Amino acid sequence: MEFSTLNGYKVKDKKAIRYYDTVADMKADTTLKSGMHVRTKGYYSANDGGSSLYEIIGIQPINNFYEELNNELYAQLIPDEYVNSRQIGLKGDETDETTLLQLLLNTYPKVILKSGNYLITSSLTITTTKEILGEIGAVINASDSSDGLTQILVVNNNSNVIIKNIKINGTMTGTGTFTGLRTNNSTKCYYENIEITGTSMGFYTTQSEDVTFNNCYIHDTKKDGCTITDSSSNVTIENCTAKNTGDDSFAVVSYNTDTKATSNVKMINNTAIDCKKRSYLVDGGENIIISNNYALNGKNNLIAIIGNSSTWNTKPTKNIIVDSNVCELTNADNLDDDIFVSLFGIQGASYVTFTNNRFDASSVVSTITRHNDNLMYQTDNVIIKNNYIDGAGVRFRQTTNLELVGNVIKHAWTHAIYVLSVNNMRIENNECYDYNVRNTTTFIYGIYCWTETVNNETVRPNTLRIINNYLKTTNNHTNVDTLLAYVDNAYIEQDPQSPINVDNSTNVSFGSLLITDLADATLNNILTNGTIYSDANGTLKVKTSTGIKTISIT
């Protein structure tokens, strides 16, 4: 009798193999003997997708799927490269198949989930399987009403895992934890074309590295869509969509209790629509890139960079790049009445670069009754450059080493650029249009610098360079100019169309520009004796030791 090798098993030549339509037919044949090989055409019926090759043996197999025959022998499955769910009798008919599904995942490194609705009542843990491929229509269903079911799929202590083309469908009856796919303490995991809906959280990744999410869809969750946290690193989220998430759509978080900061995360070419909090969030983390993403109608910041949060007890945030994203607010009805409108925000972060982004709320700006500026708070070493910002101004508080360069800022609620308690800031080549959406009649400026009380002390903006900014608005107010009040150490080289108003400031110097609209009272403490200038009426004046004097030309 000749033998050949099939996937590592020695099997007899084709003439020695018996054929049956179903597994039941095979089990009923009492003439089968040990050493024979059997091919079934299906599991429950011929051509149902469960066709398999078996070896008949006399000892119960270990670490392999088998069928016990009516003659007390065993038919051991001889696996192909991939074993599919039909081959071990899974139906996908919405009956509880938790045990059989877990057996499939515990036994074979590569599996195919055939089309069907697979109901589970406890978590499926993936520690052995390396690859799970779903056919079109492969759905895993679960409900948090099952005792102890807080996670549907769990990749735990695994490596080199690939999961593709599966829908995870959750039904929530409570308010607790109910995660679609958890990745924990694993490396080199790749997830593609996975849909998660109806859970508390979509993807949740902890203590893992080299993880990629590609072309996944998370929607209608109670909490976050995709969260990367707890010391995870080297994670890429690309081409994914999150819609109608109950909290943040895509989030990187590092808690102070974590061993180290979550790091080296890329969010690229993703879409976030109608989330209930922030579309893209970093709250504690290092070396994060948020690039070429789209956000539409979040209730809070569309992009938020936060660190050292006392509310969430998070680690510092540093080395963040936010580039070439498009964020739009087109539906004011989606906003929380208790939340001010802010397209983006940076708080408690260091070394953050915002470049070439578009933040646009122009279509709803006139219908929103509560606004807040895009806030930079307790940050340092921040560059905001070449962005288009329509629908809110920019505000800086308790910040150090900032650059606001080459931005277009339109339809701010009040001031276009609002500077408080800042140290070392460059404001250059920005264009500010149609600010004062609030339509107040007084005290509105294109660039507004003022003091702030910090720890019961009055802090003045210090070391500012304001160069070649263009300020223009048609809204109702009395000032279109730059106001520096209580500022120390400022250099101004400004467009002549944007007058400067300086009050109670020290060490203010001017570059080459036409000085206009400088009230006498504001000059007394900044001009040295002998300085000649022109007042708002074009009258030449000079500061002397006894005060401001008019120069008469004869």
XYZ file of C-alpha atoms in Angstrom:
554
model
C 0.000 0.000 0.000
C 1.472 3.392 -0.996
C 1.532 6.391 1.347
C 1.811 10.118 0.652
C 2.269 13.094 2.944
C -0.528 15.625 3.461
C 0.229 18.575 5.773
C 2.661 16.464 7.752
C 0.385 13.420 8.038
C 1.019 10.160 6.179
C -2.169 9.156 4.382
C -2.884 6.204 2.130
C -3.322 6.645 -1.593
C -6.635 7.897 -2.905
C -8.034 4.413 -3.494
C -7.805 3.619 0.203
C -9.874 6.651 1.345
C -13.556 6.142 2.124
C -16.018 8.931 1.288
C -19.150 9.958 3.181
C -21.670 12.777 2.697
C -21.711 13.775 6.373
C -19.985 13.212 9.701
C -23.056 11.318 10.916
C -22.659 8.858 8.019
C -19.016 8.336 8.932
C -19.779 7.757 12.609
C -22.459 5.186 11.764
C -20.100 2.959 9.731
C -18.951 0.265 12.193
C -16.668 -1.345 9.588
C -14.105 1.461 9.851
C -10.791 0.256 11.249
C -7.781 1.960 12.788
C -5.401 3.287 10.143
C -8.072 4.044 7.588
C -8.618 7.518 6.165
C -11.983 9.108 5.515
C -13.161 12.134 3.548
C -16.528 13.740 4.317
C -18.263 16.010 1.819
C -19.707 18.156 4.593
C -20.413 18.172 8.314
C -24.200 18.221 8.621
C -24.916 17.902 4.911
C -22.901 17.507 1.740
C -21.337 20.743 0.491
C -22.155 22.725 3.659
C -18.533 23.926 3.872
C -17.447 21.344 6.444
C -15.689 18.883 4.132
C -12.761 17.275 5.987
C -10.164 14.533 5.938
C -9.924 12.180 8.954
C -7.658 9.419 10.168
C -9.236 6.556 12.102
C -7.337 5.762 15.307
C -7.888 3.664 18.392
C -6.723 6.144 21.034
C -8.528 9.363 21.943
C -6.514 12.209 20.356
C -4.887 14.969 22.379
C -4.655 18.564 21.091
C -6.683 17.867 17.990
C -10.353 17.830 17.042
C -11.951 14.392 16.686
C -15.267 12.571 16.317
C -16.041 9.521 18.422
C -17.344 6.708 16.195
C -20.096 4.220 16.996
C -17.548 1.367 17.087
C -15.539 3.070 19.879
C -12.793 4.262 17.519
C -11.956 7.921 16.822
C -11.838 9.951 13.628
C -9.067 12.522 14.059
C -9.282 15.618 11.866
C -6.330 16.039 9.531
C -6.153 19.828 9.216
C -5.395 21.827 6.119
C -3.405 25.044 6.540
C -6.671 26.678 7.662
C -9.422 24.931 9.618
C -12.858 26.450 9.167
C -15.668 26.641 11.684
C -17.935 24.251 9.752
C -15.320 21.477 9.932
C -15.816 21.132 13.690
C -19.591 21.474 13.587
C -20.144 25.186 14.268
C -23.432 26.290 12.744
C -23.543 30.072 13.155
C -27.294 29.832 13.747
C -27.541 32.167 16.797
C -27.454 29.296 19.288
C -24.828 29.341 22.033
C -21.604 27.975 20.521
C -19.103 29.402 22.996
C -17.491 26.061 23.931
C -16.974 24.880 20.361
C -15.652 28.263 19.226
C -13.154 28.331 22.084
C -12.085 24.770 21.174
C -11.430 25.896 17.605
C -9.308 28.830 18.834
C -7.416 26.679 21.345
C -6.545 23.976 18.822
C -5.547 25.452 15.477
C -3.174 28.303 14.581
C -5.097 29.388 11.471
C -8.882 29.357 11.311
C -11.642 30.575 9.027
C -14.947 31.715 10.462
C -17.586 30.819 7.910
C -20.560 33.077 7.280
C -23.082 32.973 10.116
C -24.162 34.460 13.453
C -22.141 32.913 16.266
C -23.583 33.499 19.726
C -21.239 33.410 22.716
C -22.012 33.762 26.415
C -18.460 34.119 27.755
C -15.268 35.719 26.470
C -13.305 34.072 23.679
C -9.611 34.093 24.594
C -7.076 33.934 21.788
C -3.740 32.625 23.058
C -2.961 29.889 20.490
C -4.505 30.997 17.227
C -2.346 33.192 15.014
C -4.799 33.972 12.235
C -8.580 34.316 12.114
C -10.181 35.101 8.770
C -13.883 35.764 8.504
C -15.949 35.106 5.431
C -18.479 37.710 4.346
C -21.265 37.665 6.913
C -19.230 36.211 9.789
C -20.673 37.777 12.971
C -19.942 37.121 16.655
C -22.882 38.098 18.859
C -22.735 38.675 22.605
C -24.657 40.437 25.355
C -23.423 41.925 28.604
C -26.390 40.218 30.289
C -24.327 37.005 30.292
C -22.674 36.565 33.689
C -19.085 37.814 33.715
C -18.996 38.683 30.017
C -17.033 41.962 29.988
C -14.938 41.316 26.855
C -16.018 39.540 23.680
C -12.652 38.733 22.050
C -9.427 38.813 24.062
C -5.990 38.467 22.462
C -3.864 37.707 25.503
C -0.155 36.846 25.820
C 0.044 36.169 22.111
C 2.200 37.268 19.183
C 2.051 37.446 15.383
C -1.750 37.548 15.379
C -3.869 38.423 12.331
C -7.650 38.889 12.546
C -9.607 40.004 9.470
C -13.133 40.409 8.169
C -15.246 39.847 11.297
C -18.159 41.741 12.789
C -18.480 41.852 16.581
C -22.056 42.679 17.538
C -22.730 43.544 21.180
C -25.989 44.111 23.026
C -25.665 46.244 26.160
C -28.249 46.109 28.906
C -26.123 47.706 31.646
C -23.519 50.431 32.055
C -20.405 48.422 32.914
C -17.360 47.308 30.921
C -18.181 45.423 27.733
C -15.307 45.558 25.239
C -15.417 44.316 21.667
C -11.769 43.314 21.191
C -9.162 43.542 23.951
C -5.460 43.161 23.185
C -3.359 42.556 26.276
C 0.339 41.849 26.723
C 0.696 40.845 23.077
C 3.008 41.753 20.205
C 2.764 42.027 16.439
C -1.016 42.005 16.110
C -2.743 43.044 12.888
C -6.480 43.761 12.708
C -8.188 44.522 9.404
C -11.777 45.100 8.326
C -13.222 44.423 11.778
C -16.567 46.000 12.630
C -17.557 46.505 16.270
C -20.918 47.848 17.386
C -23.141 47.914 20.469
C -20.383 47.500 23.068
C -19.202 49.873 25.776
C -15.799 50.159 24.078
C -14.670 48.997 20.653
C -10.939 48.220 20.683
C -9.010 48.369 23.965
C -5.237 47.788 23.860
C -3.077 47.414 26.980
C 0.581 46.495 27.569
C 1.037 45.555 23.922
C 3.366 46.594 21.126
C 3.516 46.535 17.342
C -0.259 46.564 16.895
C -1.991 47.759 13.718
C -5.665 48.548 13.106
C -6.480 48.962 9.406
C -9.817 49.713 7.763
C -11.853 48.916 10.873
C -15.274 50.362 11.703
C -16.458 51.116 15.245
C -19.911 52.591 15.781
C -22.695 53.086 18.296
C -20.622 52.327 21.383
C -21.376 53.562 24.890
C -17.797 54.715 25.472
C -14.595 55.014 23.409
C -14.189 53.672 19.911
C -10.497 52.736 20.089
C -8.261 53.277 23.130
C -4.521 52.607 23.362
C -3.235 52.655 26.934
C -1.235 51.073 29.782
C 2.338 51.189 28.424
C 1.466 50.115 24.869
C 3.853 51.160 22.095
C 4.333 51.149 18.326
C 0.633 51.193 17.463
C -0.822 52.299 14.135
C -4.478 53.177 13.581
C -5.088 53.834 9.888
C -8.025 54.070 7.502
C -10.477 53.381 10.341
C -13.884 54.965 10.988
C -15.559 55.652 14.318
C -19.133 56.893 14.317
C -21.499 57.824 17.125
C -19.186 56.720 19.912
C -20.401 57.474 23.435
C -17.091 59.054 24.447
C -13.833 59.631 22.521
C -13.490 58.149 19.047
C -9.731 57.481 19.051
C -7.752 57.883 22.276
C -4.217 57.467 23.596
C -4.130 57.498 27.403
C -1.355 56.984 29.986
C -2.352 56.832 33.641
C 0.084 57.538 36.435
C -0.410 53.962 37.610
C 0.875 52.607 34.272
C 4.423 51.249 34.207
C 5.377 53.695 31.466
C 3.779 56.114 29.044
C 1.993 54.844 25.972
C 4.261 55.809 23.080
C 4.907 55.795 19.358
C 1.289 55.792 18.217
C 0.192 56.872 14.742
C -3.369 57.877 13.836
C -3.424 58.275 10.060
C -6.260 58.688 7.523
C -9.046 57.939 9.998
C -12.581 59.343 10.184
C -14.480 60.275 13.356
C -18.152 61.278 13.059
C -20.615 62.423 15.741
C -18.656 61.335 18.790
C -19.981 62.416 22.180
C -16.627 63.736 23.441
C -13.340 64.189 21.555
C -12.651 62.864 18.083
C -8.894 62.415 18.600
C -7.465 62.494 22.122
C -4.040 62.190 23.680
C -4.149 62.280 27.479
C -0.707 61.203 28.620
C 1.684 59.783 26.029
C 4.866 60.304 24.047
C 5.763 60.456 20.364
C 2.250 60.530 18.917
C 1.387 61.432 15.312
C -2.145 62.508 14.321
C -2.076 63.082 10.578
C -4.467 63.341 7.612
C -7.541 62.454 9.659
C -11.093 63.755 9.353
C -13.445 64.703 12.175
C -17.070 65.800 11.937
C -19.347 67.105 14.705
C -17.798 66.063 17.974
C -19.381 67.450 21.138
C -16.074 68.573 22.696
C -12.701 69.221 21.087
C -12.291 67.648 17.701
C -8.619 67.224 18.598
C -7.436 67.397 22.221
C -3.859 67.072 23.506
C -3.815 66.794 27.310
C -1.251 65.767 29.917
C -0.880 65.711 33.688
C -4.654 65.679 34.060
C -5.728 65.812 37.697
C -9.193 64.672 36.664
C -7.953 61.437 35.081
C -4.635 61.142 36.941
C -2.604 60.897 33.739
C 1.076 61.116 32.872
C 2.743 64.019 31.000
C 2.295 64.357 27.270
C 5.179 65.280 24.958
C 6.417 65.112 21.396
C 3.090 65.308 19.570
C 2.634 66.055 15.861
C -0.803 67.078 14.588
C -0.610 67.666 10.845
C -2.907 68.026 7.826
C -6.161 67.044 9.540
C -9.587 68.337 8.510
C -12.086 68.951 11.305
C -15.574 70.301 10.702
C -18.498 71.311 12.867
C -21.685 71.493 10.801
C -24.395 70.504 13.282
C -24.849 72.712 16.328
C -27.622 70.431 17.607
C -24.978 67.828 18.444
C -23.296 70.089 20.992
C -23.611 69.628 24.729
C -25.178 72.733 26.267
C -22.677 72.551 29.118
C -19.656 72.482 26.805
C -18.175 75.500 25.074
C -17.276 75.116 21.423
C -13.561 74.452 21.006
C -12.232 72.930 17.822
C -8.930 71.901 19.361
C -7.098 72.274 22.653
C -3.686 71.678 24.226
C -3.313 71.400 27.977
C -0.434 70.206 30.114
C 1.631 69.112 27.103
C 5.162 69.780 25.858
C 6.698 69.903 22.404
C 3.491 69.919 20.390
C 3.339 70.846 16.702
C 0.041 71.792 15.028
C 0.621 72.363 11.294
C -1.457 72.569 8.112
C -4.760 71.626 9.760
C -8.201 72.900 8.847
C -10.715 73.533 11.650
C -14.003 74.791 10.258
C -17.202 75.676 12.123
C -18.193 78.497 9.773
C -21.527 76.984 8.759
C -22.888 76.975 12.333
C -20.912 79.722 14.041
C -23.818 82.160 13.989
C -26.225 79.677 15.610
C -24.043 78.655 18.553
C -24.870 80.509 21.742
C -21.850 79.419 23.794
C -18.268 79.498 22.599
C -14.788 78.954 23.878
C -11.481 79.692 22.209
C -9.129 76.967 21.100
C -7.231 76.849 24.365
C -3.523 76.322 24.993
C -3.125 75.979 28.768
C -0.115 75.125 30.924
C 1.872 74.046 27.899
C 5.371 74.659 26.645
C 7.230 74.503 23.353
C 4.181 74.587 21.097
C 4.170 75.479 17.394
C 0.859 76.367 15.738
C 1.656 77.053 12.109
C -0.161 77.368 8.781
C -3.568 76.283 10.081
C -6.996 77.466 8.939
C -9.213 78.084 11.964
C -12.789 79.229 11.392
C -15.305 79.488 14.215
C -13.175 80.152 17.311
C -10.168 82.206 18.314
C -6.992 80.984 19.990
C -6.269 81.578 23.669
C -2.997 81.082 25.523
C -2.739 80.783 29.313
C 0.219 79.921 31.520
C 2.278 78.837 28.537
C 5.944 79.102 27.578
C 7.870 79.089 24.294
C 5.129 79.393 21.710
C 4.936 80.118 18.011
C 1.711 81.208 16.332
C 2.764 81.677 12.721
C 1.058 81.838 9.343
C -2.457 80.932 10.505
C -5.793 82.168 9.210
C -8.237 82.792 12.075
C -11.848 83.697 11.301
C -15.101 84.225 13.198
C -13.712 84.225 16.719
C -16.345 84.665 19.402
C -14.486 87.686 20.758
C -10.737 88.303 20.308
C -8.988 86.448 17.500
C -5.743 85.938 19.447
C -5.983 86.090 23.228
C -2.722 86.044 25.214
C -2.620 85.715 29.020
C 0.307 84.890 31.328
C 2.554 83.845 28.460
C 6.336 83.795 28.442
C 8.295 83.951 25.182
C 5.844 83.888 22.292
C 6.104 84.736 18.609
C 2.942 85.906 16.818
C 3.799 86.382 13.160
C 2.148 86.518 9.733
C -1.307 85.546 10.974
C -4.465 86.760 9.262
C -7.479 87.432 11.487
C -10.878 88.156 9.923
C -14.384 88.896 11.156
C -13.816 88.244 14.822
C -16.330 89.378 17.439
C -19.095 86.959 16.451
C -20.528 87.784 19.853
C -21.141 91.245 18.361
C -20.221 93.198 21.439
C -19.662 96.909 20.807
C -16.526 97.488 22.863
C -13.201 96.045 23.929
C -12.615 93.565 21.137
C -9.168 93.215 19.565
C -7.500 91.180 16.870
C -4.591 90.486 19.219
C -5.371 90.931 22.904
C -2.720 90.684 25.637
C -3.672 90.997 29.286
C -2.768 89.888 32.785
C -3.989 86.812 34.608
C -4.103 85.910 38.277
C -2.105 82.728 38.902
C -1.723 81.413 42.461
C -2.963 84.754 43.811
C -0.349 86.671 41.833
C -0.865 88.890 38.808
C 1.137 87.494 35.886
C 1.917 89.655 32.865
C 2.666 88.410 29.339
C 6.436 88.544 28.926
C 8.716 88.570 25.883
C 6.397 88.792 22.894
C 7.281 89.292 19.235
C 4.308 90.492 17.197
C 5.248 90.788 13.528
C 3.291 91.407 10.323
C -0.137 90.182 11.357
C -3.212 91.302 9.422
C -6.345 92.152 11.428
C -9.643 92.986 9.789
C -13.252 92.639 10.839
C -16.596 94.015 9.716
C -18.350 93.118 12.959
C -19.539 95.753 15.412
C -16.819 96.955 17.810
C -14.583 99.886 18.546
C -11.115 98.347 18.088
C -9.519 96.313 15.301
C -6.034 96.729 16.600
C -3.467 95.011 18.767
C -3.821 95.690 22.467
C -0.868 95.168 24.796
C -1.824 95.912 28.362
C 0.487 95.121 31.249
C 3.028 93.445 28.973
C 6.743 93.190 29.689
C 9.317 93.017 26.896
C 7.536 93.165 23.547
C 8.733 93.783 20.012
C 6.159 94.896 17.430
C 6.545 95.143 13.695
C 2.984 95.379 12.495
C 0.998 96.029 9.352
C 0.113 99.766 9.248
C -3.521 98.778 8.657
C -3.560 97.177 12.111
C -2.918 99.910 14.699
C -1.290 99.225 18.047
C -2.675 100.214 21.423
C -0.202 99.906 24.299
C -1.141 100.500 27.932
C 0.834 100.081 31.166
C 3.555 98.028 29.473
C 7.326 98.066 29.784
C 10.199 97.636 27.342
C 8.091 97.759 24.195
C 10.048 98.441 21.009
C 8.877 98.921 17.467
C 10.378 97.835 14.168
C 9.872 99.548 10.836
C 6.205 100.443 10.705
C 3.877 103.394 10.625
C 2.746 104.129 14.190
C -0.842 105.347 14.382
C -3.649 105.463 16.910
C -1.381 105.608 19.948
C -3.177 107.517 22.672
C -1.032 109.962 24.684
C -1.773 108.310 28.004
C -0.529 104.963 26.789
C 2.887 106.222 25.718
C 4.202 107.858 28.824
C 5.788 104.757 30.271
C 7.227 103.201 27.112
C 8.846 106.059 25.165
C 12.221 107.403 26.059
C 12.824 111.145 26.173
C 13.276 112.594 22.734
C 11.112 109.984 20.940
C 9.046 111.530 18.147
C 5.814 109.929 17.032
C 2.544 110.690 15.275
C -0.748 110.549 17.171
C -4.092 109.368 15.793
C -4.746 112.760 14.166
C -1.377 112.889 12.478
C -0.010 115.460 14.930
C 3.689 115.074 15.644
C 4.600 114.783 19.297
C 7.663 114.137 21.407
C 8.200 112.786 24.890
C 10.163 115.047 27.207
C 11.129 114.882 30.844
C 8.072 116.965 31.677
C 5.585 115.018 29.578
C 4.235 114.747 26.043
C 4.694 117.866 23.901
C 3.254 118.763 20.519
C 5.771 119.570 17.808
C 4.917 122.658 15.796
C 6.297 122.799 12.256
C 6.677 126.259 10.762
